[in-house]
XYZ file of N, CA and C in Angstrom:
675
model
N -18.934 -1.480 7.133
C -18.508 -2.107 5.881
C -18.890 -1.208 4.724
N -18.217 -1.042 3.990
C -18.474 -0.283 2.227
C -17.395 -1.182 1.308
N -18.413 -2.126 0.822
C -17.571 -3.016 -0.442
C -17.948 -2.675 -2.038
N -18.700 -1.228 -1.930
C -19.534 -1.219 -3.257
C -20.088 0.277 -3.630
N -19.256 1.179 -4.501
C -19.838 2.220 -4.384
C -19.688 3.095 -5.496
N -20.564 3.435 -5.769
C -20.458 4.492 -7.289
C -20.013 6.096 -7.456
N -19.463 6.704 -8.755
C -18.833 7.970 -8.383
C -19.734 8.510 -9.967
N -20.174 9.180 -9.946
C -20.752 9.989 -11.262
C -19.868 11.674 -11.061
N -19.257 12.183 -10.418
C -18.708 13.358 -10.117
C -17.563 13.864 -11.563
N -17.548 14.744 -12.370
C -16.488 14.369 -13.444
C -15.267 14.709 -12.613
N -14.111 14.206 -13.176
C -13.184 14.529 -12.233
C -12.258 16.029 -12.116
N -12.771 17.082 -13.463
C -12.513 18.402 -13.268
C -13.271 19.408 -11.743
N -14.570 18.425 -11.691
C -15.431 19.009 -10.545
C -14.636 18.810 -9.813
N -14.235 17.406 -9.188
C -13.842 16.749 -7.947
C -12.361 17.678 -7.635
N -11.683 17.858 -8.609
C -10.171 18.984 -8.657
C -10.716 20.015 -8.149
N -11.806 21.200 -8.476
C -12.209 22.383 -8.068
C -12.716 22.056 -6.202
N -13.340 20.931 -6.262
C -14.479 20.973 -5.126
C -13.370 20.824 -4.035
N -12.230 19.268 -4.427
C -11.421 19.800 -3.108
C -9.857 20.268 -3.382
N -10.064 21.286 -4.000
C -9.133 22.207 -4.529
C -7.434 21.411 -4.611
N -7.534 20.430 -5.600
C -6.282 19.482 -5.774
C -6.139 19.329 -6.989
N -4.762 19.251 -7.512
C -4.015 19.050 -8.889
C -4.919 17.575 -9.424
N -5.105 17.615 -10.679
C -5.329 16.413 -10.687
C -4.594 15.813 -11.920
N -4.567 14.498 -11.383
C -4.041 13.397 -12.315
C -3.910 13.269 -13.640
N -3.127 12.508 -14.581
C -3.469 12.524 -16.067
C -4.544 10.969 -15.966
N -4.274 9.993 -15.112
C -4.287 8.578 -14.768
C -5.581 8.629 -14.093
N -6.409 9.281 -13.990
C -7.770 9.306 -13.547
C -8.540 8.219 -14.107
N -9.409 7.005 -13.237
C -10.104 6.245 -13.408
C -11.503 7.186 -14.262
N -12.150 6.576 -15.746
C -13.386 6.318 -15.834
C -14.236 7.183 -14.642
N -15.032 7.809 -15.627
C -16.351 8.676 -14.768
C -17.400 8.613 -15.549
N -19.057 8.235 -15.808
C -19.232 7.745 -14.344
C -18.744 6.026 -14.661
N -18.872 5.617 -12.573
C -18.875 4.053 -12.525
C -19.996 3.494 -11.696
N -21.054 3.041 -12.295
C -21.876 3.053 -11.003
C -21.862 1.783 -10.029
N -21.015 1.253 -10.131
C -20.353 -0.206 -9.868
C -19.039 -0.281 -9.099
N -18.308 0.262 -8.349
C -16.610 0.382 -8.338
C -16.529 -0.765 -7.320
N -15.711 -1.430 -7.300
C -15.343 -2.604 -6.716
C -14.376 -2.884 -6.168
N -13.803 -3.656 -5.066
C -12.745 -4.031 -4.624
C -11.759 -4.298 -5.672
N -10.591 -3.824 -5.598
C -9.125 -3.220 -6.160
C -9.466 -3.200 -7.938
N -10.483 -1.903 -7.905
C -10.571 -1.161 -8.800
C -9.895 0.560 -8.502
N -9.682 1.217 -9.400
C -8.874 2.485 -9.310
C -10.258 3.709 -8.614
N -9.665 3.900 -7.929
C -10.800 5.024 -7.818
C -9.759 6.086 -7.484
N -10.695 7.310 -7.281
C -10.298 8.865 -7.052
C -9.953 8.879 -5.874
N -8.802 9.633 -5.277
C -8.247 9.756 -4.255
C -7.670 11.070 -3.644
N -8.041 12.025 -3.308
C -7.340 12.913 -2.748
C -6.099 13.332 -1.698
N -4.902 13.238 -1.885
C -3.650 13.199 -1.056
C -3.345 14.879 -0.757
N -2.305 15.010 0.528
C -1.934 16.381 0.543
C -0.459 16.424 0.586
N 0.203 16.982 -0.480
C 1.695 16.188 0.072
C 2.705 17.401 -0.589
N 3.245 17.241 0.446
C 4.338 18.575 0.346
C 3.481 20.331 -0.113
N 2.298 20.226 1.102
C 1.502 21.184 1.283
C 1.069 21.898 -0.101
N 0.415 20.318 -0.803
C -0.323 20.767 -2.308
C -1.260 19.414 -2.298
N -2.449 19.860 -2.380
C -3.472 19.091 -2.839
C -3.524 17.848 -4.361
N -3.668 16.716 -4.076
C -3.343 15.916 -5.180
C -4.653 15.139 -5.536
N -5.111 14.924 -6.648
C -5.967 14.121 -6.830
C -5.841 13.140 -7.734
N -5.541 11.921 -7.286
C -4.806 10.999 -7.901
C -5.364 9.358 -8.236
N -5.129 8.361 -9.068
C -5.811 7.087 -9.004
C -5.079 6.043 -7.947
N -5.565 5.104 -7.151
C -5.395 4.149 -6.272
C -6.455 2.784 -6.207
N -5.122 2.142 -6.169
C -6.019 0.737 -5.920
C -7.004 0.385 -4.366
N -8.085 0.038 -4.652
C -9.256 0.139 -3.526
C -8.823 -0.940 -2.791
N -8.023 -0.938 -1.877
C -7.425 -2.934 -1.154
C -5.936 -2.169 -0.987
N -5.779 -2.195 0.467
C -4.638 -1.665 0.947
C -3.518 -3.000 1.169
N -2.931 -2.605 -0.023
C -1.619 -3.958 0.706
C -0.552 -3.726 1.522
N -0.292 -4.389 2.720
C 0.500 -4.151 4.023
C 1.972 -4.535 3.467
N 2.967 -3.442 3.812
C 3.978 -3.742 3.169
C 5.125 -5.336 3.064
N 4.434 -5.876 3.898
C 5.048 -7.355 4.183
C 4.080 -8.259 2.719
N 3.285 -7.936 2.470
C 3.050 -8.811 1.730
C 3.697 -8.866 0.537
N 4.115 -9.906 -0.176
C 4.975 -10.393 -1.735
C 4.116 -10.523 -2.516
N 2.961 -10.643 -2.352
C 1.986 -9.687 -3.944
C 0.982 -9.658 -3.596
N -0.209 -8.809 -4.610
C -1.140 -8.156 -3.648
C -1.975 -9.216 -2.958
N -2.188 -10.459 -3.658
C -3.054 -11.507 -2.932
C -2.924 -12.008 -1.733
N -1.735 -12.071 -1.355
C -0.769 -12.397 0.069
C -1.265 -12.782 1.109
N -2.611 -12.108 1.398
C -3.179 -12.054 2.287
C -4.545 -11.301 2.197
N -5.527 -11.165 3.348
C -6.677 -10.712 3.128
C -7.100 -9.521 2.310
N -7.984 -8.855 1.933
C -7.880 -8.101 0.935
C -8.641 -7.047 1.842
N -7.912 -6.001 2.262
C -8.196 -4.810 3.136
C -8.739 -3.521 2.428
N -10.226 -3.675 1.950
C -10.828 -2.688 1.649
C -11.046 -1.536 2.662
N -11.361 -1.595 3.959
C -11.659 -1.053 5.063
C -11.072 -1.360 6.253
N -10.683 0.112 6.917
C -10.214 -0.087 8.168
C -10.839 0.619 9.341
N -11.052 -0.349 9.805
C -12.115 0.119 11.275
C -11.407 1.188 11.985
N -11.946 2.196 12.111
C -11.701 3.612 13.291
C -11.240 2.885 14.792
N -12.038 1.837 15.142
C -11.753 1.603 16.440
C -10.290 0.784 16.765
N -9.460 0.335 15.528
C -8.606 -0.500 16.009
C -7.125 0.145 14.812
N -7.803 1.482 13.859
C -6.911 1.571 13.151
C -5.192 2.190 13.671
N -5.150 2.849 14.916
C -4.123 2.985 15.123
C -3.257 2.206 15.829
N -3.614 0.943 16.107
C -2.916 -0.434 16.688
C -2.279 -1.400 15.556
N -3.467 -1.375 14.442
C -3.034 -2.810 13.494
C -1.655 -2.340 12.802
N -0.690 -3.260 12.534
C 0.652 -3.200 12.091
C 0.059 -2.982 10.617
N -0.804 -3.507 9.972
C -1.156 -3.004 8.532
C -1.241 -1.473 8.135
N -2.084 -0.960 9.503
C -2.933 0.367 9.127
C -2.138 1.147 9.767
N -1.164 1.607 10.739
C -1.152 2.684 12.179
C 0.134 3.423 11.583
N 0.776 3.331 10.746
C 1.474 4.322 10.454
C 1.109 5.201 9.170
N -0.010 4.415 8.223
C -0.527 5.104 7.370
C -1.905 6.179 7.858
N -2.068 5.359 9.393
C -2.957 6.504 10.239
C -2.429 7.822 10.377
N -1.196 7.502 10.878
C -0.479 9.104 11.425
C 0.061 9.974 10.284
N 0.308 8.937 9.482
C 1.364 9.825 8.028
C 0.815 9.931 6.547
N -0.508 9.233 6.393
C -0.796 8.770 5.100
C -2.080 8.621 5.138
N -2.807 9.844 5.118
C -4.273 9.792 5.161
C -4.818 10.649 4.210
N -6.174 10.134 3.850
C -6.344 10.663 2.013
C -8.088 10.573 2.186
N -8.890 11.092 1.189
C -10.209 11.234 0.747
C -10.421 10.418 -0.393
N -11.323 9.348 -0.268
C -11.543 8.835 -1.604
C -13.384 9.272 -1.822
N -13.363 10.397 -2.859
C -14.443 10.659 -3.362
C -15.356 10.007 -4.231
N -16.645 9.669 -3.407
C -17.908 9.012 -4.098
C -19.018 9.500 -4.500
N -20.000 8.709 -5.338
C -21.254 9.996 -4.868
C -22.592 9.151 -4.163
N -22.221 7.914 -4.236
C -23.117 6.754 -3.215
C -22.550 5.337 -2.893
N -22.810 4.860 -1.887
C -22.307 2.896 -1.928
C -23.721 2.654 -1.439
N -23.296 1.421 -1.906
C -24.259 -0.173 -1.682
C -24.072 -0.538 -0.277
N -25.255 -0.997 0.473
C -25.050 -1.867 1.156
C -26.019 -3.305 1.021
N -26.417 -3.937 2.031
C -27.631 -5.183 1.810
C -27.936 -5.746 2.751
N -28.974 -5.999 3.010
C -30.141 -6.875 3.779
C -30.440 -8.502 3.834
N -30.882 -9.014 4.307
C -31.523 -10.324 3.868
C -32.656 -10.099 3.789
N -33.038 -11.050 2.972
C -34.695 -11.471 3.710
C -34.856 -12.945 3.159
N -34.319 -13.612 4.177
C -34.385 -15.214 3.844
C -33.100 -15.431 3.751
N -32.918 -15.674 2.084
C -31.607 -16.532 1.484
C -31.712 -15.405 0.576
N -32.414 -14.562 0.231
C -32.020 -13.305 -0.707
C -31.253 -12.033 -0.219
N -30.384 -11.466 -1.051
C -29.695 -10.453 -0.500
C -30.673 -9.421 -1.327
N -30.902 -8.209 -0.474
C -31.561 -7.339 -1.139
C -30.934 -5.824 -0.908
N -30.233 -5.299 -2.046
C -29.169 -4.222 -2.207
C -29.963 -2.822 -1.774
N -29.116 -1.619 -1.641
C -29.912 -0.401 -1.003
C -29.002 0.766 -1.303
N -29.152 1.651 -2.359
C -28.123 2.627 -2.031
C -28.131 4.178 -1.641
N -26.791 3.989 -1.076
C -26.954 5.195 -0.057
C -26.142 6.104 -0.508
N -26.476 7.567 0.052
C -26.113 8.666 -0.475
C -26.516 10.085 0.442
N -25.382 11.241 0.167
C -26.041 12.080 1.041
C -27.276 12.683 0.793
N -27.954 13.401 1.624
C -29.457 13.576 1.110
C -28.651 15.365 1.109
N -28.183 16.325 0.964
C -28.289 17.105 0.758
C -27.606 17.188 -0.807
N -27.398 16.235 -1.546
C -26.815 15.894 -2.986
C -25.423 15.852 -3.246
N -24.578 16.502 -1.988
C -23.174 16.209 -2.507
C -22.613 15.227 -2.472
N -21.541 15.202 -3.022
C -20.441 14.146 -3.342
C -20.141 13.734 -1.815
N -19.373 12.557 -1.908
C -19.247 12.241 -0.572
C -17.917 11.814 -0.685
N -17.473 12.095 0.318
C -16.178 12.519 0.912
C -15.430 11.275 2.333
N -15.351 10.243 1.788
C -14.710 9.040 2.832
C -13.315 9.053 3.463
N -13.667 9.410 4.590
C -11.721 8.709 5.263
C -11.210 7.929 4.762
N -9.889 8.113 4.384
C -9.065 7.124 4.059
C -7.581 6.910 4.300
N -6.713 6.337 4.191
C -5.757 5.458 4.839
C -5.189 5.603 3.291
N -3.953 5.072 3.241
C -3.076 4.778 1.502
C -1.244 4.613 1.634
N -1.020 3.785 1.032
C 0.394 3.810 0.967
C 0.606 2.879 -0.437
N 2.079 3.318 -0.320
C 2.571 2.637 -1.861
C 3.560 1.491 -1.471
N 2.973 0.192 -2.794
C 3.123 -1.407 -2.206
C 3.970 -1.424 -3.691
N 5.032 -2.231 -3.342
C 5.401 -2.768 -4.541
C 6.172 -4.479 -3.925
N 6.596 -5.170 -4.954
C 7.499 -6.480 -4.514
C 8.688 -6.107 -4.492
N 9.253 -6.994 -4.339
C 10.433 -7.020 -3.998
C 11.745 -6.952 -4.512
N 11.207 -6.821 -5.866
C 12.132 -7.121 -7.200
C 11.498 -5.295 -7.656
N 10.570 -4.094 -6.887
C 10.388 -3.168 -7.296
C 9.628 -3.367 -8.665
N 9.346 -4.139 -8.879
C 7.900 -4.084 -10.104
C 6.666 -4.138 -9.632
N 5.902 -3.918 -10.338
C 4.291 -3.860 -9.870
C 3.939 -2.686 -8.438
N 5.052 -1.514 -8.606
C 4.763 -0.686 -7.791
C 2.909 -0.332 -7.630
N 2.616 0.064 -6.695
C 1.269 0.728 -7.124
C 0.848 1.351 -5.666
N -0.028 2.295 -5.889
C -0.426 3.254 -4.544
C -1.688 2.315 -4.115
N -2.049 2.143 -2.807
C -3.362 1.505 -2.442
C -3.705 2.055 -1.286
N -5.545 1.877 -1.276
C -6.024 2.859 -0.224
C -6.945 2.102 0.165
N -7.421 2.461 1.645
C -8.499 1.124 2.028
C -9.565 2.966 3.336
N -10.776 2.930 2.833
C -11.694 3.491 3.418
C -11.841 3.357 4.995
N -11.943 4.412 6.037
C -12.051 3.963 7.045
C -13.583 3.575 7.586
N -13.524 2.873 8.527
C -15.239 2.986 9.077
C -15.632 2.715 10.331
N -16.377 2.899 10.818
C -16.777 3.263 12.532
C -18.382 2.597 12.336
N -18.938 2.812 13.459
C -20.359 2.106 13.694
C -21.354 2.935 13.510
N -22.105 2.412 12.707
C -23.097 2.880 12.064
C -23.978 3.980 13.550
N -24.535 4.920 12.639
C -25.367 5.724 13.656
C -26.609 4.804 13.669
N -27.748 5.074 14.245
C -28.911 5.004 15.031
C -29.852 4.620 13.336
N -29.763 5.356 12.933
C -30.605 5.378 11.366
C -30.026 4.423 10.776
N -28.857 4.910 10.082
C -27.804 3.671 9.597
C -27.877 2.748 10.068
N -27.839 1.784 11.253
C -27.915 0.409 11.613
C -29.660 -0.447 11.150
N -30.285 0.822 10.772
C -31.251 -0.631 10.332
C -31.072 -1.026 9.019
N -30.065 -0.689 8.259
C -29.502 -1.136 7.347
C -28.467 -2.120 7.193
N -26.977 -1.996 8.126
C -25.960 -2.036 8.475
C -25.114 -1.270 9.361
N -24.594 -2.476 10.880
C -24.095 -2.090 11.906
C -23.244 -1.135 11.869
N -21.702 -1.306 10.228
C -21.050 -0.340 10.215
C -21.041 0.694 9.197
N -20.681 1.522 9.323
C -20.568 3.081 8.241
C -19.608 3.579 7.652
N -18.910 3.756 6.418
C -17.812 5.159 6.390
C -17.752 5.760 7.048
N -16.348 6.824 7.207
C -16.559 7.552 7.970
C -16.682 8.465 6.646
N -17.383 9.108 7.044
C -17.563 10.937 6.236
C -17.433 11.763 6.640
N -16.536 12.459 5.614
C -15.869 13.808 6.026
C -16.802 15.014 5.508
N -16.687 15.862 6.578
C -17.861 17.346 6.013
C -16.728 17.792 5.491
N -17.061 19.306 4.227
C -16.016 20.245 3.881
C -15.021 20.762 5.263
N -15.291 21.482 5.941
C -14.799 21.840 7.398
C -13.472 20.687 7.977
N -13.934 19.212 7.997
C -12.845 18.337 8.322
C -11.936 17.967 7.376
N -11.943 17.873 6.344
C -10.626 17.814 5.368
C -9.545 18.186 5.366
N -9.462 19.388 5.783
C -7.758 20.188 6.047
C -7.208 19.157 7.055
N -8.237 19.249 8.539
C -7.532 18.407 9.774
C -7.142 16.592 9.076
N -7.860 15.795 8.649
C -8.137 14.565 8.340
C -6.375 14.658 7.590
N -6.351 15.343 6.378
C -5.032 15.520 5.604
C -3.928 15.811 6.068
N -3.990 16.362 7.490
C -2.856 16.683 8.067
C -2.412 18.234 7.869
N -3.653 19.087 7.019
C -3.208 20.636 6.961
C -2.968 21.352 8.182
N -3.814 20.755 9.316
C -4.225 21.484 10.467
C -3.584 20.944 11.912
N -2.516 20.471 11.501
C -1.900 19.445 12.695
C -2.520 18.368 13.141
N -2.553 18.198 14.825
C -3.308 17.115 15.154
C -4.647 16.989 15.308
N -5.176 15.643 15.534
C -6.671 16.166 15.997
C -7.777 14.841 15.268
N -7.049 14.558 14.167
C -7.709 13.694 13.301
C -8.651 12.644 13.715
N -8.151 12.104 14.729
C -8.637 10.627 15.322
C -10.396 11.575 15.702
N -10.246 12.634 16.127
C -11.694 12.962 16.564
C -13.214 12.920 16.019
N -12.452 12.802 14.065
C -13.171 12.773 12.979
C -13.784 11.468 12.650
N -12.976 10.203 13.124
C -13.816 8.949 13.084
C -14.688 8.434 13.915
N -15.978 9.288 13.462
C -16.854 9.183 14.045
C -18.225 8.971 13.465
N -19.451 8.274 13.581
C -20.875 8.110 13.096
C -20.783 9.528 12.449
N -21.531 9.825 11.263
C -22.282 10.971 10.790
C -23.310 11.269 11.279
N -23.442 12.492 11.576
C -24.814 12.561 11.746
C -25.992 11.718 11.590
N -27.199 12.253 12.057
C -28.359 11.135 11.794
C -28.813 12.003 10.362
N -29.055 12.411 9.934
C -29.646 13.172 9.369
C -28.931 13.317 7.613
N -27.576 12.953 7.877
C -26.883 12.854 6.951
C -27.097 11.935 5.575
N -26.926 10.923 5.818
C -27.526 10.322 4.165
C -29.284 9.152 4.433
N -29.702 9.243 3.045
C -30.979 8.465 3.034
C -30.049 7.602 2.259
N -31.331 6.644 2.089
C -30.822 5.065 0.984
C -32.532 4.860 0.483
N -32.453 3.945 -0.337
C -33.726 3.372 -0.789
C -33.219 1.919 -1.692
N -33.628 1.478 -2.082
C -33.964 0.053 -2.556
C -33.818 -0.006 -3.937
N -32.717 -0.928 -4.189
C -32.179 -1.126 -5.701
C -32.483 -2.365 -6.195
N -32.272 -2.148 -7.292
C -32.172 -3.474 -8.011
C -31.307 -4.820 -7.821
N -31.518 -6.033 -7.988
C -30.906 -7.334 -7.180
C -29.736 -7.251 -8.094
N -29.650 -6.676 -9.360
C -28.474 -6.462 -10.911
C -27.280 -6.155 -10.052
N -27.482 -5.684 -9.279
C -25.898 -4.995 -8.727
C -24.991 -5.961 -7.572
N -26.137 -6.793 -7.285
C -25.394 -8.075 -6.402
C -24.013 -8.739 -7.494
N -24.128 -8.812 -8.971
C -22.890 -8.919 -9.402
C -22.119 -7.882 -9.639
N -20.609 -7.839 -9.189
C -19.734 -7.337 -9.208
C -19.176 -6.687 -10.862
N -19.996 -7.113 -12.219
C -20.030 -7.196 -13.388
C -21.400 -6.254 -13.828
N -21.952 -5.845 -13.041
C -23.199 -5.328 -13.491
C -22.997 -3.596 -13.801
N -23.465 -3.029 -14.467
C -22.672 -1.638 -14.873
C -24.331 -1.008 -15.219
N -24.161 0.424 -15.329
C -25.050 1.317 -16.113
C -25.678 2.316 -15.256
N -26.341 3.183 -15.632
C -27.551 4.225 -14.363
C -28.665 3.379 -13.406
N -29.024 2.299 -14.485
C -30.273 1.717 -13.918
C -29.639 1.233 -12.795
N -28.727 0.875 -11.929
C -27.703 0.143 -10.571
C -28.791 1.043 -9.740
N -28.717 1.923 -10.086
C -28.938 3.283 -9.015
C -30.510 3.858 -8.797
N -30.923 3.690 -9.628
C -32.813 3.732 -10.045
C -33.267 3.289 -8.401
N -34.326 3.973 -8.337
C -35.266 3.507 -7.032
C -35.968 1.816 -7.263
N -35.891 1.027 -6.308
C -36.686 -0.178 -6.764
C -38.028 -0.219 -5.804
N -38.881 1.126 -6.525
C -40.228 1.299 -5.929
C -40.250 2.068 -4.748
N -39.320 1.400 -3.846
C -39.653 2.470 -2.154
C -39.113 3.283 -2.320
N -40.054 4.383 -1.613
C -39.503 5.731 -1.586
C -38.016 5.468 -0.456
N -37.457 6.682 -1.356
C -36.239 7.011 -0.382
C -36.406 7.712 1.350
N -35.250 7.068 1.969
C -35.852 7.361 3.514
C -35.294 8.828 4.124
């Protein structure tokens, strides 16, 4: 699961880093808050040119008559994405990077949710599988592009946090994931490394979906793992 994740990256970096045109329509930088079907950064490869473009976070399946229609598909599981009639042709034909630089996940302890955010520990930006196609009604208004993150099962480290994970892409897998490099892709949805990101302990402020600023992101006392 990733329902919650922040991007501080400006978006001239994010154009250089994965060498793509970018947008005039670029979401707000930083957000330390981004939320289900908010715009975030998206990297496409299309007609063998790198694009970096805005998309709605909630993939709508082209049967639906507006975006509410039905469940709201932030994420699509690695293990079932090339079967579901929502996801399996945007698997083979329509696969994209949505660049972050940490998400949220959470814990219990009791009846309290207690937030944690995660990030790579070698400092870069992070780089999520993703899925995307363009939804409009039926009457062709309210066109709009939408993208939903893929995710697989958490590694060994990761699960004492949460069972599932993004998938993350290293520099090296991007060409294949985009389709530069032919086939092969499906091999990439896979756990990250162990070693790959720490988390530490945030503030309870970010349990609302309304909560904004640097402090989201501040250590809440424990050291990072």
């Amino acid at each position: 699961m990733c329902g919650r994740f922040s991007i501080t990256l400006p978006p001239d970096a994010m154009a250089r880093l994965f060498e793509a045109v970018p947008a005039n329509d670029l979401p707000d930088v930083p957000n330390y808050n981004v939320c289900p079907t908010n715009a975030v950064h998206v990297v496409t490869a299309v007609g063998g040119q790198r694009r970096l473009g805005a998309m709605r976070w909630g993939f709508i399946p082209h049967w639906y008559k507006k975006p509410n229609d039905g469940p709201l598909l932030i994420n699509a599981r690695a293990e079932t994405i090339a079967e579901k009639p929502a996801f399996r042709a945007a698997c083979r034909e329509r696969r994209a990077v949505i660049v972050a630089s940490g998400f949220y996940e959470w814990t219990r302890d009791g009846d309290a949710r207690l937030p944690w955010y995660i990030s790579r520990t070698d400092g870069a930006p992070l780089a999520f599988a993703a899925i995307w196609q363009t939804w409009s009604a039926k009457d062709d208004t309210d066109e709009m592009r939408t993208a939903a993150i893929v995710t697989t099962g958490a590694n060994k480290s990761m699960s004492t946090i949460h069972h599932r994970m993004p998938v993350i892409l290293e520099p090296d897998d991007i060409p294949l994931w985009l389709g530069e490099q032919g086939k092969g892709a499906a091999t990439l949805m896979r756990a990250a490394p162990e070693d790959t990101l720490g988390w530490y302990r945030v503030d309870k402020t970010v349990n609302s979906n309304r909560a904004a600023g640097p402090a989201l992101i501040e250590p809440l006392g424990d050291a990072p793992t």
